[in-house]
Every structure is written in C-alpha cells, then in structure tokens.
Amino acid sequence: MTMTSRLTACLTVVLTLVVAGCAGFDFAKQTDDALVLGQTTRQEILQRLGTPYREGTATKNGKQLKTLSYAFATASGAAVRDGVVPTRGQGFYFLDDKLAGYDFASSWKEDQTNFDGAKVSEIKKGVSTRDDVVRLIGRPGGTYGYPLIADQNRQADVYLYAETRGGPITVKFYQKHLVVTYDERGVVSNVDYQELGQKEVGQK
C-alpha cells in the first residue's frame, strides 16, 4: 500500500463506517483560517467540535501521530449526484498534540470535494505554481505538514474525495486523494495521487 493510501485510511475508513449506519453527527467544518499547523492543539479541536466519531494513531515518516475524525452521513441528504450516500468528514492529525495536518471530504451537494483526477497529469513539478493548480483542480480542502509529508520545511495542499454507492449488499466505495507540495517559491515540488475502489462509469 502506498503512503498516500495509508494516509487517507484514517478518514476514509471512518466515512465507510459511518455510511454503514448513516450515523455520526453533523459538525461545523473547520476553515483554513481557524487551523494553524504547529499551533492549533488537539484540545482546541475537541473543545470546538466535541467528541469525534473516532480517535486513533498513525505513524508517518517515523513519527507517531494522534488522529481525530469527525463524520456524518444520512440517506435523506442531498448528494453530489443520484445513487451516492451523502457523507462528509474532516480528519485532524497531531504531532505532540499540535496540528500537523487536516483533510476534508464530502459527497454532499452543498460542499462536495470532487475533482477531475484526469487533470492531475497536467500538474508539472518545477513548473506549475499554486495558482496554476487551483485553476486546474480547484481549491484544496486541507493542508499537510511534516511528518504527513517527508519535507520538514514544506506544506502541501490536500484534495480528498470519497463516495459510497449502492445498498448494504451491493455497496461500492471509491476515493481519490491528491497531495501537492510546494517549494518556497510556491512552485510544485511533489505530486502524490492515488485512486482506490470502483469508479462509476463516466465519473470524473
């Protein structure tokens, strides 16, 4: 399993579980300006959002992280398209109880995070700028720092989408996860992209 697919396991496993029971509770998505890597604490997130759907740990680049995952699903919500169970989730990752990264995924129509994976190949390391990527892919839903990425002096924009289709017997899960790291000039230094599961025919 690649680093990227392991990285998304914390949040996407939670989204799969929450779909199974249409459970969890609706939560207030934390915006970028409310989250500062290296400063926002685990306790602050708990105070803002309450008890998470799941807590856990993960090891990245030799460092152990604590994780908090919040998720919500309901069969009666407005999904990004027909046949998809609307879910949303936000994951937080802490090193020494300080925020090391966060991500957000939604298949709700109102705040869906779907993006066109076919365009990822157009992102060029050493050439594309952050503005180029935003124009191409859209605005990111999260940020990773070290040790979620290998470079201790960089940050990465995170794009994450996950959806579940079908019923209890015929359930199909699909996710895609893009992590774009930038250098000090705002130029792309690394692109990490993974798709897992079964994509619907004709889906971007």
Short mmCIF file of C-alpha atoms in Angstrom, two decimals:
data_model
loop_
_atom_site.label_atom_id
_atom_site.label_comp_id
_atom_site.label_asym_id
_atom_site.label_seq_id
_atom_site.Cartn_x
_atom_site.Cartn_y
_atom_site.Cartn_z
CA MET A 1 0.00 0.00 0.00
CA THR A 2 1.39 3.42 -0.88
CA MET A 3 2.00 6.23 1.54
CA THR A 4 -0.96 8.17 0.16
CA SER A 5 -3.48 5.36 0.52
CA ARG A 6 -2.30 4.74 4.09
CA LEU A 7 -2.60 8.43 4.78
CA THR A 8 -6.26 8.59 3.82
CA ALA A 9 -7.13 5.44 5.73
CA CYS A 10 -7.94 7.33 8.94
CA LEU A 11 -10.68 9.49 7.44
CA THR A 12 -11.95 7.28 4.63
CA VAL A 13 -12.34 4.22 6.86
CA VAL A 14 -14.44 6.38 9.16
CA LEU A 15 -16.55 7.55 6.21
CA THR A 16 -17.17 3.94 5.21
CA LEU A 17 -18.22 3.01 8.74
CA VAL A 18 -20.48 6.00 9.15
CA VAL A 19 -22.25 5.22 5.86
CA ALA A 20 -23.00 1.68 7.04
CA GLY A 21 -25.15 3.07 9.83
CA CYS A 22 -25.97 6.52 8.43
CA ALA A 23 -24.58 7.66 11.73
CA GLY A 24 -22.25 10.23 13.21
CA PHE A 25 -23.36 13.79 13.85
CA ASP A 26 -23.30 16.90 11.74
CA PHE A 27 -20.38 19.13 12.62
CA ALA A 28 -19.08 22.59 11.77
CA LYS A 29 -16.27 22.23 9.22
CA GLN A 30 -13.15 23.98 10.46
CA THR A 31 -11.95 26.51 7.90
CA ASP A 32 -8.34 27.15 6.90
CA ASP A 33 -8.13 30.40 8.86
CA ALA A 34 -9.15 28.57 12.05
CA LEU A 35 -6.40 25.97 11.70
CA VAL A 36 -2.68 26.70 12.03
CA LEU A 37 -0.16 23.90 11.62
CA GLY A 38 2.18 23.68 14.59
CA GLN A 39 -0.08 25.89 16.72
CA THR A 40 -3.67 24.64 16.86
CA THR A 41 -3.86 21.99 19.59
CA ARG A 42 -5.75 18.74 19.88
CA GLN A 43 -7.61 20.13 22.89
CA GLU A 44 -8.77 23.14 20.88
CA ILE A 45 -10.33 20.89 18.23
CA LEU A 46 -12.04 18.82 20.92
CA GLN A 47 -13.42 21.98 22.51
CA ARG A 48 -14.73 23.27 19.16
CA LEU A 49 -16.21 20.05 17.79
CA GLY A 50 -16.77 17.78 20.76
CA THR A 51 -16.26 14.03 20.85
CA PRO A 52 -15.04 12.70 17.49
CA TYR A 53 -16.53 9.75 15.64
CA ARG A 54 -13.17 8.03 16.03
CA GLU A 55 -9.79 8.62 17.67
CA GLY A 56 -6.64 6.78 16.69
CA THR A 57 -2.93 6.84 15.98
CA ALA A 58 -0.87 6.64 12.80
CA THR A 59 2.86 6.51 12.10
CA LYS A 60 4.25 8.64 9.27
CA ASN A 61 7.92 9.12 8.45
CA GLY A 62 8.87 7.51 11.75
CA LYS A 63 6.68 9.81 13.86
CA GLN A 64 3.55 8.77 15.73
CA LEU A 65 0.51 10.98 15.22
CA LYS A 66 -2.75 11.17 17.11
CA THR A 67 -5.84 11.39 14.91
CA LEU A 68 -9.35 12.78 15.36
CA SER A 69 -12.00 12.02 12.74
CA TYR A 70 -15.44 13.62 12.51
CA ALA A 71 -18.04 12.25 10.11
CA PHE A 72 -21.73 12.44 9.26
CA ALA A 73 -23.98 10.57 6.84
CA THR A 74 -27.71 10.42 6.20
CA ALA A 75 -29.75 8.73 3.49
CA SER A 76 -32.08 11.73 3.29
CA GLY A 77 -29.46 14.34 2.41
CA ALA A 78 -28.79 15.94 -0.98
CA ALA A 79 -25.87 14.09 -2.55
CA VAL A 80 -23.49 15.27 -5.24
CA ARG A 81 -25.41 13.01 -7.65
CA ASP A 82 -28.04 10.26 -7.66
CA GLY A 83 -27.09 6.96 -6.07
CA VAL A 84 -24.43 8.37 -3.74
CA VAL A 85 -24.90 8.35 0.03
CA PRO A 86 -24.15 11.92 1.18
CA THR A 87 -21.30 11.92 3.67
CA ARG A 88 -18.83 14.45 4.98
CA GLY A 89 -15.82 14.06 7.17
CA GLN A 90 -12.87 16.04 8.47
CA GLY A 91 -9.70 14.49 9.82
CA PHE A 92 -7.09 16.08 12.08
CA TYR A 93 -3.54 14.80 12.67
CA PHE A 94 -1.42 15.85 15.65
CA LEU A 95 2.28 15.57 16.44
CA ASP A 96 2.98 16.17 20.14
CA ASP A 97 -0.64 17.40 20.38
CA LYS A 98 -0.01 20.18 17.82
CA LEU A 99 -1.75 20.15 14.45
CA ALA A 100 0.39 18.55 11.73
CA GLY A 101 -2.32 18.41 9.07
CA TYR A 102 -6.00 18.13 8.27
CA ASP A 103 -8.22 16.99 5.41
CA PHE A 104 -11.88 17.21 4.42
CA ALA A 105 -14.03 15.07 2.15
CA SER A 106 -17.69 15.50 1.21
CA SER A 107 -20.17 13.94 -1.19
CA TRP A 108 -22.90 16.36 -0.12
CA LYS A 109 -24.06 18.60 -2.95
CA GLU A 110 -23.61 21.78 -0.93
CA ASP A 111 -19.91 21.32 -0.11
CA GLN A 112 -18.75 18.41 -2.30
CA THR A 113 -15.00 17.97 -2.75
CA ASN A 114 -14.99 16.03 -6.03
CA PHE A 115 -12.32 16.98 -8.58
CA ASP A 116 -11.24 15.82 -12.02
CA GLY A 117 -8.48 13.27 -11.49
CA ALA A 118 -7.72 13.22 -15.21
CA LYS A 119 -6.24 16.70 -14.87
CA VAL A 120 -3.64 15.70 -12.28
CA SER A 121 -1.20 14.73 -15.04
CA GLU A 122 -1.19 18.38 -16.15
CA ILE A 123 0.47 19.42 -12.87
CA LYS A 124 4.20 19.73 -13.59
CA LYS A 125 6.85 19.57 -10.87
CA GLY A 126 9.22 22.52 -11.02
CA VAL A 127 6.89 24.41 -13.38
CA SER A 128 3.29 24.65 -12.11
CA THR A 129 2.53 27.23 -9.43
CA ARG A 130 -0.08 27.03 -6.70
CA ASP A 131 -2.30 29.38 -8.70
CA ASP A 132 -1.96 27.04 -11.68
CA VAL A 133 -3.07 24.07 -9.58
CA VAL A 134 -6.03 25.93 -8.09
CA ARG A 135 -7.19 26.93 -11.57
CA LEU A 136 -6.81 23.35 -12.75
CA ILE A 137 -8.12 21.33 -9.79
CA GLY A 138 -9.94 23.85 -7.59
CA ARG A 139 -9.40 24.97 -4.04
CA PRO A 140 -7.91 22.38 -1.66
CA GLY A 141 -9.79 21.04 1.33
CA GLY A 142 -6.84 20.51 3.62
CA THR A 143 -3.17 21.01 4.40
CA TYR A 144 -0.41 18.60 5.41
CA GLY A 145 2.91 19.40 7.03
CA TYR A 146 5.68 17.19 8.39
CA PRO A 147 5.51 14.25 9.13
CA LEU A 148 2.46 13.74 6.89
CA ILE A 149 4.83 14.78 4.11
CA ALA A 150 8.54 13.99 4.16
CA ASP A 151 9.90 17.55 3.88
CA GLN A 152 10.10 19.24 7.28
CA ASN A 153 10.15 22.74 5.76
CA ARG A 154 7.22 22.47 3.36
CA GLN A 155 3.45 22.27 3.36
CA ALA A 156 1.15 20.51 0.93
CA ASP A 157 -2.36 21.21 -0.32
CA VAL A 158 -4.73 18.27 0.04
CA TYR A 159 -7.64 17.25 -2.18
CA LEU A 160 -9.74 14.32 -0.95
CA TYR A 161 -12.99 12.87 -2.25
CA ALA A 162 -14.74 9.69 -1.14
CA GLU A 163 -18.14 8.28 -2.00
CA THR A 164 -20.25 5.22 -1.32
CA ARG A 165 -22.89 3.93 -3.72
CA GLY A 166 -25.44 1.13 -3.60
CA GLY A 167 -27.12 -0.72 -0.77
CA PRO A 168 -25.84 -2.93 2.06
CA ILE A 169 -25.25 -5.91 -0.25
CA THR A 170 -24.03 -4.10 -3.37
CA VAL A 171 -22.10 -1.29 -1.70
CA LYS A 172 -19.28 0.23 -3.77
CA PHE A 173 -16.66 2.59 -2.38
CA TYR A 174 -14.40 4.96 -4.28
CA GLN A 175 -11.87 7.56 -3.19
CA LYS A 176 -9.23 9.79 -4.71
CA HIS A 177 -6.54 11.69 -2.85
CA LEU A 178 -4.19 14.32 -4.21
CA VAL A 179 -1.33 15.86 -2.21
CA VAL A 180 0.58 18.71 -3.87
CA THR A 181 3.70 20.02 -2.14
CA TYR A 182 5.17 23.45 -2.95
CA ASP A 183 8.65 24.92 -2.54
CA GLU A 184 9.47 28.33 -1.06
CA ARG A 185 8.56 30.00 -4.37
CA GLY A 186 5.11 28.44 -4.47
CA VAL A 187 6.15 26.10 -7.29
CA VAL A 188 5.15 22.43 -7.21
CA SER A 189 7.90 20.22 -5.77
CA ASN A 190 5.96 16.95 -5.45
CA VAL A 191 2.67 15.43 -6.59
CA ASP A 192 1.21 12.34 -4.93
CA TYR A 193 -2.07 10.97 -6.32
CA GLN A 194 -3.98 7.78 -5.64
CA GLU A 195 -7.38 6.36 -6.56
CA LEU A 196 -8.87 3.41 -4.68
CA GLY A 197 -12.07 1.46 -5.17
CA GLN A 198 -14.51 1.32 -8.06
CA LYS A 199 -15.19 4.45 -10.08
CA GLU A 200 -18.64 4.83 -11.64
CA VAL A 201 -18.70 4.74 -15.44
CA GLY A 202 -18.36 8.26 -16.84
CA GLN A 203 -17.32 9.73 -13.48
CA LYS A 204 -14.55 12.34 -13.42
#
